[in-house]
Amino acid sequence: MYLKINTSNGKKYLKIVESYRDKSDGKIKHRVIYNLGNLDKLLKFPHLCERLIDLLSLGKFVKIEDINKDGNANEFNYGYIVLRKIWNTYKLDNFFKKLMSQKKIKNQEETIKTIFSLVVNRALFCECSKRGYFNKKDYFLYLNEDLKMHNLYRTLEFLEDIKEDLEKHLFNLNRGIFNNNVKVSFFDVTTLYFESKKEDEFREFGLSKDFKINEVQIVLSLLIDEMGIPITFDIYEGSKAETTTLLDALDRLKRKFKISKITIVADRGISRWLNLNEIKGRGYDYIVAVSVRKDDEIKDKLNKGDFNQISFSEENGYYGYKEFIVEKEKTIKIYKGYKGYEENLDMEDRGFIYKKVPLCHKIVLTYSDKRRLKDESDRNRLIEKLHEKLKRNQAVKKSKYLKEKTTKENNCKISYEIDLSKIEEDKKYDGFYALASSDASLNALEIIKIHKTIYDIEEAFRDLKHSLNIRPIYHYKKERIKGHIIVSFLGYMFLKHIEVRLSNSKKYSEKPITIEKIKEGILSMKLTETTIKEDKYLIKHKHTPIASEIVDMLKIKL
């Protein structure tokens, strides 16, 4: 039954009407149960009308003033169900239960819930420490009702213990989900600093990529596949050399993932002669950026006249390349017993040997007008800053564009000046960029295309550092630090999983899709709690279009 208003001769009349199905033809029809009379007259008795409507609506009728009388409304997020779907895709409940049974760990359900909760926090709500998250744990509706503070830290230590098993499990499932045989892997290293000057056996002073010279740090290495999905990571002491982390990562690929043939793509940080020899010695190939300025064979090829054109446009100018084979042997100084074979390191007390290291690879030398303008602009900006500091007698860092005035006054070096000859020398290399590939069967354009994807791993580090706020790290124990990064690794992988699937689908229009947009979409899936006549109700907010696409793609029923 329901109320219906009919108009007759300019006056409104209120009727009680019901719907019924006519047995003769099966159609829905309506009939008047009772005529209540003139509406204007009825409205003179509002309490009677409210009681009548209340009875007809079976008690669901309320007045506005009955809604949320205290004026406060709680807001919750339910978007974490998206991450639950990815969690189930990777069969992580069964994986963790199996390992916990092997290690005879009690409270399995509680620990698994805690792991998932930590991943949700790091992926979506990452500005909080573990304690800060615990204090705000009710934001995710029904997720953390049984969460205990002490269990958060125990869980991090458990994750550190099973890291290798977890990475292997995820790697094998990813190959099936994305039908990916992993022929190319991208490698890079970054540093994570702590707001501390206190060293220990793990957190040490070292060369910081964040230019934090006064804070202790750790070193983080990361391998990702060609789709940008992480394969493995590891963390090292803050003073660890980048080359050592590469050799360690290569050994893990062979030992843990059973990958015997793969191309390692990296930037100039690992392009030392001996590192490339080590990659080849393990049966892998490489595509790396190499220095134009330091290689005589490349410097002899800088004449742009015999370059092959790739493209030309009014906006970006000329872009071209040339390719040639370099086969030579270098004599390398290697310190005995030093795993990373670091070159030019002052460690005379450990002794050293000279070793002849042969290599043969294809060099692809590119020239771009766009890159030339960027190189010139970067140099001019740096020189301008040096000029300003010299004018003001400010302290300046060591720079290749500065030379010392060697006049002596009180036995001190008193000034610097711009080295114009270095600037002129530097201009010769503007616009040039060189790549070395151990696989000579690849053509130049394939090598260029593969190496361009190196920016994906740089993006991965930016996402880990900024989108997921892997820093600051509020731990000092090595096990908990590693557990914290495993949680970040999982959170990043889940979001990257969504990004790759959306990007690969022709159904969804918004491109490019970024992890930041995915996070915004999931966080837009909100509910507001309100009270009506002492009963609580949840009102769903309208979420963003990308949230709708994610829900549709993952076939989640809301």
Coordinates of C-alpha atoms in Angstrom, one line a residue:
M1 CA 0.0 0.0 0.0
Y2 CA 1.0 3.6 -0.5
L3 CA -0.3 7.1 -0.5
K4 CA -1.3 8.8 -3.7
I5 CA -2.4 12.4 -4.4
N6 CA -5.1 13.0 -7.1
T7 CA -6.1 16.5 -8.3
S8 CA -9.7 17.3 -9.1
N9 CA -11.2 20.7 -9.9
G10 CA -7.9 22.3 -8.7
K11 CA -8.1 20.6 -5.3
K12 CA -5.8 17.8 -4.1
Y13 CA -7.1 14.6 -2.4
L14 CA -5.2 12.0 -0.5
K15 CA -5.9 8.3 -1.1
I16 CA -4.6 4.9 0.2
V17 CA -3.8 2.8 -2.9
E18 CA -2.6 -0.8 -3.2
S19 CA -1.1 -2.8 -6.1
Y20 CA -2.4 -6.2 -7.1
R21 CA -2.0 -8.7 -10.0
D22 CA -5.2 -9.3 -12.1
K23 CA -5.6 -13.1 -12.4
S24 CA -7.4 -12.8 -15.7
D25 CA -4.5 -11.2 -17.7
G26 CA -1.6 -11.3 -15.2
K27 CA -1.1 -7.5 -15.3
I28 CA -0.3 -5.3 -12.3
K29 CA -3.2 -3.0 -11.5
H30 CA -4.0 -0.5 -8.7
R31 CA -7.1 0.1 -6.6
V32 CA -8.2 2.7 -4.1
I33 CA -8.5 1.2 -0.5
Y34 CA -9.7 4.4 1.2
N35 CA -10.3 8.1 0.3
L36 CA -8.7 10.2 3.1
G37 CA -10.1 13.5 1.9
N38 CA -8.9 17.0 1.0
L39 CA -5.1 17.3 1.5
D40 CA -5.2 20.9 2.6
K41 CA -7.5 20.0 5.5
L42 CA -5.5 16.9 6.5
L43 CA -2.3 19.0 6.7
K44 CA -3.8 21.0 9.5
F45 CA -3.3 17.9 11.6
P46 CA 0.4 17.0 11.0
H47 CA 0.7 14.5 13.8
L48 CA -2.2 12.5 12.4
C49 CA -0.5 12.5 9.0
E50 CA 2.8 11.4 10.4
R51 CA 1.2 8.6 12.3
L52 CA -0.7 7.5 9.2
I53 CA 2.5 7.5 7.0
D54 CA 4.4 5.7 9.8
L55 CA 1.8 2.9 9.8
L56 CA 1.8 2.6 6.0
S57 CA 5.6 2.5 5.8
L58 CA 5.8 -0.2 8.5
G59 CA 7.7 2.1 10.9
K60 CA 10.3 3.3 8.3
F61 CA 9.0 6.8 8.2
V62 CA 11.2 9.3 10.1
K63 CA 11.4 13.1 10.5
I64 CA 14.6 14.9 9.6
E65 CA 15.2 15.9 13.2
D66 CA 15.3 12.2 14.2
I67 CA 18.4 11.7 12.0
N68 CA 21.7 11.8 13.9
K69 CA 20.5 14.1 16.7
D70 CA 24.1 14.6 18.1
G71 CA 25.2 16.1 14.7
N72 CA 28.2 13.8 14.4
A73 CA 28.8 11.3 11.6
N74 CA 31.6 8.8 11.4
E75 CA 33.3 8.1 8.1
F76 CA 34.7 4.7 7.1
N77 CA 36.5 3.2 4.1
Y78 CA 35.5 -0.1 2.6
G79 CA 37.8 0.1 -0.5
Y80 CA 40.2 -2.3 1.1
I81 CA 38.0 -5.1 -0.3
V82 CA 39.8 -4.5 -3.6
L83 CA 43.1 -5.5 -1.9
R84 CA 41.4 -8.5 -0.4
K85 CA 40.5 -9.6 -3.9
I86 CA 44.2 -9.4 -5.0
W87 CA 45.2 -11.1 -1.7
N88 CA 42.9 -14.0 -2.6
T89 CA 44.2 -14.0 -6.2
Y90 CA 47.7 -14.7 -4.8
K91 CA 46.2 -17.5 -2.5
L92 CA 48.0 -15.9 0.5
D93 CA 45.8 -17.3 3.2
N94 CA 46.8 -20.9 2.3
F95 CA 50.4 -19.9 1.7
F96 CA 50.8 -18.4 5.2
K97 CA 48.8 -21.2 6.9
K98 CA 51.1 -23.8 5.4
L99 CA 54.3 -22.0 6.5
M100 CA 53.0 -21.3 10.0
S101 CA 52.1 -25.0 10.4
Q102 CA 55.7 -25.9 9.4
K103 CA 57.1 -23.4 11.8
K104 CA 54.6 -24.4 14.5
I105 CA 53.3 -20.9 15.0
K106 CA 50.1 -20.4 17.0
N107 CA 47.3 -17.9 16.5
Q108 CA 47.5 -18.4 12.7
E109 CA 44.2 -16.6 11.9
E110 CA 45.2 -13.6 14.0
T111 CA 48.6 -13.3 12.4
I112 CA 47.2 -13.6 8.8
K113 CA 44.7 -10.9 9.6
T114 CA 47.5 -8.7 11.0
I115 CA 49.6 -9.2 7.8
F116 CA 46.7 -8.2 5.6
S117 CA 45.9 -5.2 7.9
L118 CA 49.5 -4.0 7.6
V119 CA 49.5 -4.3 3.8
V120 CA 46.2 -2.3 3.6
N121 CA 47.7 0.4 5.9
R122 CA 50.9 0.6 3.9
A123 CA 49.1 0.7 0.5
L124 CA 46.3 3.1 1.3
F125 CA 46.9 4.8 4.7
C126 CA 50.7 5.0 4.7
E127 CA 51.4 8.3 6.5
C128 CA 51.1 6.6 9.9
S129 CA 53.6 4.6 12.0
K130 CA 52.4 1.2 13.2
R131 CA 51.3 2.8 16.5
G132 CA 49.6 5.7 14.6
Y133 CA 47.8 3.2 12.4
F134 CA 46.7 1.2 15.5
N135 CA 45.2 4.3 16.9
K136 CA 43.2 5.0 13.7
K137 CA 42.5 1.3 13.0
D138 CA 38.7 1.8 13.0
Y139 CA 38.8 3.8 9.7
F140 CA 38.6 0.6 7.7
L141 CA 35.2 -0.8 8.4
Y142 CA 35.2 -4.2 10.2
L143 CA 38.9 -4.8 9.2
N144 CA 40.7 -4.4 12.5
E145 CA 38.3 -5.2 15.2
D146 CA 40.6 -7.8 16.8
L147 CA 43.9 -6.0 16.1
K148 CA 46.5 -6.1 18.9
M149 CA 49.4 -3.7 19.1
H150 CA 52.0 -6.4 20.2
N151 CA 51.0 -8.6 17.3
L152 CA 52.0 -6.0 14.8
Y153 CA 55.7 -6.2 15.7
R154 CA 55.7 -10.0 16.1
T155 CA 54.2 -10.2 12.6
L156 CA 57.0 -8.1 11.1
E157 CA 59.6 -10.5 12.5
F158 CA 57.7 -13.5 11.0
L159 CA 57.6 -11.9 7.6
E160 CA 61.4 -11.3 7.7
D161 CA 61.8 -15.0 8.4
I162 CA 59.7 -16.2 5.4
K163 CA 60.8 -13.5 2.8
E164 CA 62.4 -15.9 0.3
D165 CA 59.4 -18.3 0.4
L166 CA 57.0 -15.4 -0.1
E167 CA 58.9 -13.9 -3.1
K168 CA 59.1 -17.3 -4.8
H169 CA 55.4 -17.9 -4.3
L170 CA 54.4 -14.5 -5.7
F171 CA 56.9 -14.8 -8.6
N172 CA 55.5 -18.2 -9.7
L173 CA 51.8 -17.0 -9.5
N174 CA 52.6 -13.8 -11.4
R175 CA 54.1 -15.8 -14.3
G176 CA 50.8 -17.6 -14.6
I177 CA 48.5 -14.6 -14.1
F178 CA 50.3 -12.4 -16.6
N179 CA 51.6 -15.3 -18.9
N180 CA 55.1 -13.8 -18.4
N181 CA 58.3 -15.8 -18.9
V182 CA 60.5 -13.0 -17.6
K183 CA 63.1 -12.5 -20.3
V184 CA 64.2 -9.1 -19.1
S185 CA 64.7 -7.8 -15.6
F186 CA 65.5 -4.2 -14.5
F187 CA 67.9 -3.6 -11.6
D188 CA 68.5 -0.5 -9.5
V189 CA 69.6 0.5 -6.0
T190 CA 68.5 3.3 -3.7
T191 CA 69.1 4.3 -0.1
L192 CA 66.7 4.8 2.8
Y193 CA 67.9 7.1 5.6
F194 CA 66.8 7.3 9.2
E195 CA 66.4 10.4 11.4
S196 CA 69.4 9.2 13.4
K197 CA 73.2 9.7 13.6
K198 CA 73.7 6.5 15.6
E199 CA 75.3 3.7 13.7
D200 CA 74.9 0.0 14.4
E201 CA 75.8 -3.2 12.5
F202 CA 73.1 -2.5 9.9
R203 CA 72.3 1.2 9.8
E204 CA 75.5 2.9 8.7
F205 CA 76.7 6.1 7.0
G206 CA 77.2 5.8 3.3
L207 CA 76.7 7.5 -0.1
S208 CA 73.1 8.7 0.2
K209 CA 70.9 9.0 -3.0
D210 CA 68.8 11.4 -1.0
F211 CA 71.8 13.6 -0.2
K212 CA 71.4 13.0 3.6
I213 CA 75.0 13.0 4.6
N214 CA 74.3 13.3 8.3
E215 CA 71.9 10.4 8.8
V216 CA 72.6 6.7 8.9
Q217 CA 71.0 4.6 6.1
I218 CA 70.4 1.2 4.6
V219 CA 70.7 0.2 1.0
L220 CA 67.7 -1.2 -0.9
S221 CA 68.1 -3.2 -4.2
L222 CA 65.1 -4.0 -6.4
L223 CA 64.6 -6.2 -9.5
I224 CA 61.4 -5.8 -11.5
D225 CA 60.1 -7.5 -14.7
E226 CA 59.3 -5.8 -18.0
M227 CA 55.8 -5.0 -16.8
G228 CA 57.1 -3.2 -13.7
I229 CA 56.0 -5.9 -11.3
P230 CA 58.7 -6.4 -8.6
I231 CA 60.5 -9.8 -8.5
T232 CA 62.8 -9.5 -5.5
F233 CA 64.4 -7.0 -3.2
D234 CA 67.0 -7.0 -0.5
I235 CA 68.4 -4.6 2.0
Y236 CA 72.0 -4.2 3.0
E237 CA 74.2 -2.2 5.4
G238 CA 74.3 1.5 4.6
S239 CA 77.9 1.5 3.3
K240 CA 77.4 -1.4 0.9
A241 CA 78.6 -0.9 -2.7
E242 CA 76.0 -1.0 -5.5
T243 CA 78.0 -3.6 -7.4
T244 CA 77.9 -6.0 -4.5
T245 CA 74.1 -5.9 -4.3
L246 CA 73.9 -6.6 -8.1
L247 CA 76.0 -9.8 -7.8
D248 CA 73.9 -10.9 -4.8
A249 CA 70.7 -10.3 -6.8
L250 CA 72.0 -12.3 -9.7
D251 CA 72.8 -15.2 -7.5
R252 CA 69.3 -15.1 -6.0
L253 CA 67.8 -15.2 -9.5
K254 CA 69.6 -18.4 -10.3
R255 CA 69.2 -20.1 -6.8
K256 CA 65.7 -19.1 -5.8
F257 CA 63.8 -18.4 -9.0
K258 CA 65.6 -21.0 -11.2
I259 CA 66.1 -18.3 -13.9
S260 CA 69.1 -19.3 -16.0
K261 CA 68.7 -16.9 -19.0
I262 CA 67.7 -13.3 -18.6
T263 CA 68.8 -9.8 -19.7
I264 CA 69.7 -7.4 -16.9
V265 CA 68.9 -3.8 -17.7
A266 CA 70.5 -1.1 -15.6
D267 CA 71.9 2.4 -15.6
R268 CA 75.5 3.5 -15.4
G269 CA 75.9 2.5 -11.7
I270 CA 76.8 -1.1 -12.6
S271 CA 78.6 -0.5 -16.0
R272 CA 82.1 -1.2 -14.7
W273 CA 84.0 -3.6 -16.8
L274 CA 84.3 -6.3 -14.1
N275 CA 80.6 -6.1 -13.2
L276 CA 79.6 -6.8 -16.8
N277 CA 82.1 -9.7 -16.9
E278 CA 80.4 -11.1 -13.7
I279 CA 76.9 -10.9 -15.4
K280 CA 78.2 -12.8 -18.4
G281 CA 80.0 -15.3 -16.2
R282 CA 76.6 -16.2 -14.6
G283 CA 75.1 -16.9 -18.0
Y284 CA 73.0 -13.7 -18.2
D285 CA 73.0 -10.9 -20.7
Y286 CA 73.0 -7.1 -20.1
I287 CA 71.9 -3.8 -21.5
V288 CA 73.5 -0.9 -19.6
A289 CA 74.2 2.7 -20.1
V290 CA 77.9 3.5 -20.4
S291 CA 79.8 6.7 -20.2
V292 CA 80.5 8.5 -23.5
R293 CA 83.2 10.6 -21.9
K294 CA 85.3 7.8 -20.5
D295 CA 85.4 5.4 -23.4
D296 CA 87.9 6.1 -26.2
E297 CA 86.2 3.8 -28.8
I298 CA 82.9 5.7 -28.3
K299 CA 84.6 9.2 -28.3
D300 CA 86.0 8.3 -31.8
K301 CA 82.5 7.8 -33.1
L302 CA 80.9 11.1 -32.1
N303 CA 80.7 12.4 -35.7
K304 CA 76.9 12.9 -36.3
G305 CA 77.2 12.7 -40.1
D306 CA 76.9 9.0 -40.3
F307 CA 74.1 8.5 -37.8
N308 CA 70.9 6.6 -38.8
Q309 CA 67.8 8.8 -38.3
I310 CA 65.1 7.5 -35.9
S311 CA 62.9 10.6 -36.0
F312 CA 62.8 14.3 -36.8
S313 CA 60.2 16.8 -35.7
E314 CA 59.9 20.6 -35.4
E315 CA 59.3 20.2 -31.7
N316 CA 62.1 17.8 -30.7
G317 CA 64.5 18.1 -33.6
Y318 CA 66.8 15.2 -34.8
Y319 CA 67.1 11.8 -33.1
G320 CA 69.4 9.2 -34.5
Y321 CA 71.9 6.4 -33.7
K322 CA 74.8 4.3 -34.9
E323 CA 75.9 0.9 -33.7
F324 CA 79.3 -0.9 -33.6
I325 CA 81.0 -3.8 -31.9
V326 CA 83.6 -3.3 -29.2
E327 CA 85.8 -6.2 -28.3
K328 CA 88.7 -5.6 -26.0
E329 CA 90.5 -6.6 -22.8
K330 CA 91.0 -4.4 -19.8
T331 CA 93.4 -5.0 -16.9
I332 CA 91.5 -4.5 -13.7
K333 CA 92.8 -4.0 -10.2
I334 CA 91.0 -6.5 -7.9
Y335 CA 91.4 -6.7 -4.1
K336 CA 91.8 -10.2 -2.8
G337 CA 88.9 -11.5 -0.8
Y338 CA 86.6 -8.6 -1.6
K339 CA 83.3 -10.1 -2.9
G340 CA 82.3 -7.1 -4.9
Y341 CA 85.6 -6.8 -6.7
E342 CA 85.5 -3.0 -6.2
E343 CA 88.0 -1.1 -8.4
N344 CA 90.2 1.8 -7.2
L345 CA 89.5 1.3 -3.5
D346 CA 92.2 2.2 -1.1
M347 CA 92.5 -1.1 0.8
E348 CA 96.3 -1.8 0.5
D349 CA 96.4 -3.8 3.7
R350 CA 94.2 -6.5 2.1
G351 CA 96.4 -6.9 -1.0
F352 CA 95.3 -6.9 -4.6
I353 CA 95.9 -8.6 -7.9
Y354 CA 95.7 -7.5 -11.5
K355 CA 93.3 -9.4 -13.7
K356 CA 92.8 -9.2 -17.5
V357 CA 89.0 -9.1 -18.2
P358 CA 87.9 -9.5 -21.9
L359 CA 84.5 -8.4 -23.1
C360 CA 82.7 -8.2 -26.4
H361 CA 79.4 -6.2 -26.7
K362 CA 77.4 -4.1 -29.1
I363 CA 77.5 -0.3 -28.5
V364 CA 74.5 1.8 -29.6
L365 CA 75.4 5.4 -29.6
T366 CA 72.4 7.8 -29.9
Y367 CA 72.3 11.6 -30.5
S368 CA 69.2 13.7 -29.8
D369 CA 68.7 17.5 -30.2
K370 CA 66.3 17.4 -27.3
R371 CA 68.9 15.7 -25.1
R372 CA 71.5 18.2 -26.2
L373 CA 69.3 21.1 -25.0
K374 CA 68.7 19.4 -21.7
D375 CA 72.4 18.7 -21.2
E376 CA 73.2 22.3 -22.0
S377 CA 70.4 23.6 -19.7
D378 CA 71.5 21.4 -16.8
R379 CA 75.1 22.6 -17.1
N380 CA 74.2 26.3 -17.3
R381 CA 72.0 26.0 -14.3
L382 CA 74.8 24.3 -12.3
I383 CA 77.4 26.9 -13.4
E384 CA 75.0 29.8 -12.5
K385 CA 74.7 28.4 -9.0
L386 CA 78.5 28.1 -8.7
H387 CA 78.9 31.7 -9.8
E388 CA 76.4 32.9 -7.2
K389 CA 78.2 31.0 -4.4
L390 CA 81.6 32.2 -5.5
K391 CA 80.3 35.8 -5.5
R392 CA 79.0 35.4 -1.9
N393 CA 82.1 33.5 -0.8
Q394 CA 79.9 30.6 0.2
A395 CA 81.2 27.1 0.7
V396 CA 81.0 25.1 -2.5
K397 CA 81.0 21.3 -3.1
K398 CA 83.5 19.7 -5.3
S399 CA 82.6 20.2 -8.9
K400 CA 84.3 19.3 -12.2
Y401 CA 83.7 22.9 -13.3
L402 CA 85.7 24.4 -10.5
K403 CA 89.5 24.7 -10.2
E404 CA 91.5 25.9 -7.2
K405 CA 93.5 29.0 -7.1
T406 CA 96.6 27.7 -5.6
T407 CA 98.0 31.0 -4.1
K408 CA 98.9 30.4 -0.4
E409 CA 98.0 32.5 2.4
N410 CA 98.5 31.2 6.0
N411 CA 99.0 27.8 4.3
C412 CA 95.4 27.6 3.2
K413 CA 93.8 27.3 -0.2
I414 CA 91.8 30.5 -0.3
S415 CA 89.6 30.5 -3.5
Y416 CA 88.1 28.8 -6.5
E417 CA 87.3 29.8 -10.1
I418 CA 85.2 28.4 -12.9
D419 CA 87.2 26.1 -15.2
L420 CA 86.3 27.3 -18.7
S421 CA 88.3 24.6 -20.4
K422 CA 86.2 21.9 -18.7
I423 CA 83.0 23.6 -19.9
E424 CA 84.2 23.6 -23.5
E425 CA 85.3 20.0 -23.2
D426 CA 81.9 19.0 -21.7
K427 CA 80.0 20.7 -24.6
K428 CA 81.5 18.1 -27.1
Y429 CA 79.3 15.4 -25.5
D430 CA 76.0 17.2 -25.3
G431 CA 73.1 15.1 -26.8
F432 CA 75.0 11.8 -26.9
Y433 CA 74.0 8.7 -25.0
A434 CA 75.5 5.2 -25.2
L435 CA 74.2 1.8 -24.4
A436 CA 76.1 -1.5 -24.3
S437 CA 74.4 -4.9 -25.1
S438 CA 76.0 -8.2 -24.6
D439 CA 73.5 -9.8 -27.0
A440 CA 74.7 -8.7 -30.4
S441 CA 71.7 -10.3 -32.1
L442 CA 69.5 -7.5 -30.8
N443 CA 69.2 -4.6 -33.3
A444 CA 69.8 -1.1 -32.2
L445 CA 66.1 0.0 -32.0
E446 CA 65.3 -3.1 -29.8
I447 CA 68.1 -2.2 -27.4
I448 CA 67.0 1.4 -27.2
K449 CA 63.3 0.4 -26.6
I450 CA 64.3 -2.1 -23.9
H451 CA 66.5 0.3 -22.0
K452 CA 63.9 3.0 -22.0
T453 CA 61.9 0.8 -19.7
I454 CA 64.6 1.5 -17.0
Y455 CA 62.4 4.5 -16.1
D456 CA 59.8 2.0 -14.8
I457 CA 62.1 0.9 -12.0
E458 CA 62.9 4.5 -11.2
E459 CA 59.2 5.0 -11.0
A460 CA 58.9 2.0 -8.8
F461 CA 61.4 3.5 -6.3
R462 CA 59.5 6.8 -6.5
D463 CA 56.2 5.0 -5.7
L464 CA 57.8 3.0 -2.8
K465 CA 59.4 6.1 -1.4
H466 CA 56.6 8.6 -2.0
S467 CA 53.2 7.0 -2.9
L468 CA 53.7 4.3 -0.3
N469 CA 55.8 6.4 2.1
I470 CA 58.3 3.6 2.8
R471 CA 60.0 6.3 4.8
P472 CA 60.2 7.2 7.6
I473 CA 60.9 3.8 9.1
Y474 CA 60.1 3.7 12.8
H475 CA 62.1 0.6 13.6
Y476 CA 65.7 0.0 14.6
K477 CA 65.8 -3.9 14.7
K478 CA 67.0 -5.4 11.4
E479 CA 64.2 -8.0 11.4
R480 CA 61.5 -5.3 11.8
I481 CA 63.0 -3.0 9.3
K482 CA 63.1 -5.9 6.8
G483 CA 59.5 -6.9 7.7
H484 CA 58.4 -3.2 7.2
I485 CA 59.9 -3.3 3.7
I486 CA 58.2 -6.6 2.9
V487 CA 54.9 -5.1 3.8
S488 CA 55.6 -2.1 1.5
F489 CA 56.7 -4.6 -1.2
L490 CA 53.4 -6.4 -0.9
G491 CA 51.4 -3.2 -0.9
Y492 CA 53.2 -1.9 -4.0
M493 CA 52.8 -5.3 -5.8
F494 CA 49.0 -5.3 -5.2
L495 CA 48.6 -1.8 -6.6
K496 CA 50.9 -2.5 -9.5
H497 CA 48.8 -5.7 -10.2
I498 CA 45.7 -3.5 -10.6
E499 CA 47.6 -0.9 -12.7
V500 CA 48.9 -3.5 -15.2
R501 CA 45.5 -5.2 -15.6
L502 CA 43.8 -1.9 -16.2
S503 CA 46.5 -0.7 -18.6
N504 CA 46.3 -4.0 -20.6
S505 CA 42.5 -3.8 -20.9
K506 CA 40.9 -2.1 -23.9
K507 CA 37.7 -1.7 -21.9
Y508 CA 38.9 1.1 -19.6
S509 CA 39.5 4.5 -21.1
E510 CA 41.4 6.5 -18.5
K511 CA 45.1 6.4 -19.5
P512 CA 47.7 6.7 -18.3
I513 CA 46.7 4.8 -15.1
T514 CA 49.0 5.5 -12.2
I515 CA 49.3 4.0 -8.7
E516 CA 48.4 7.4 -7.2
K517 CA 45.1 7.4 -9.2
I518 CA 44.4 3.8 -8.1
K519 CA 44.9 4.7 -4.5
E520 CA 42.6 7.8 -4.8
G521 CA 40.0 5.5 -6.4
I522 CA 40.1 2.9 -3.6
L523 CA 40.1 5.6 -0.9
S524 CA 37.0 7.2 -2.5
M525 CA 35.0 4.1 -1.6
K526 CA 33.6 5.5 1.6
L527 CA 30.6 5.1 4.0
T528 CA 29.1 7.5 6.4
E529 CA 27.5 6.2 9.6
T530 CA 24.3 7.9 10.8
T531 CA 21.8 7.2 13.5
I532 CA 18.0 7.1 12.9
K533 CA 15.8 6.5 16.0
E534 CA 18.8 4.9 17.8
D535 CA 19.4 2.6 14.9
K536 CA 22.7 2.9 12.9
Y537 CA 22.8 3.1 9.1
L538 CA 25.6 3.3 6.6
I539 CA 25.3 5.6 3.6
K540 CA 27.5 4.8 0.7
H541 CA 29.4 7.7 -1.0
K542 CA 29.7 8.1 -4.8
H543 CA 33.1 6.8 -5.7
T544 CA 35.4 7.9 -8.5
P545 CA 35.2 6.5 -12.1
I546 CA 38.5 4.6 -11.7
A547 CA 37.1 2.9 -8.6
S548 CA 34.1 1.7 -10.7
E549 CA 36.6 0.4 -13.3
I550 CA 38.6 -1.5 -10.7
V551 CA 35.5 -3.0 -9.1
D552 CA 34.2 -4.0 -12.5
M553 CA 37.6 -5.5 -13.7
L554 CA 38.0 -7.6 -10.5
K555 CA 34.3 -8.6 -10.6
I556 CA 33.7 -7.4 -7.0
K557 CA 30.1 -7.4 -5.9
L558 CA 29.4 -4.3 -3.7

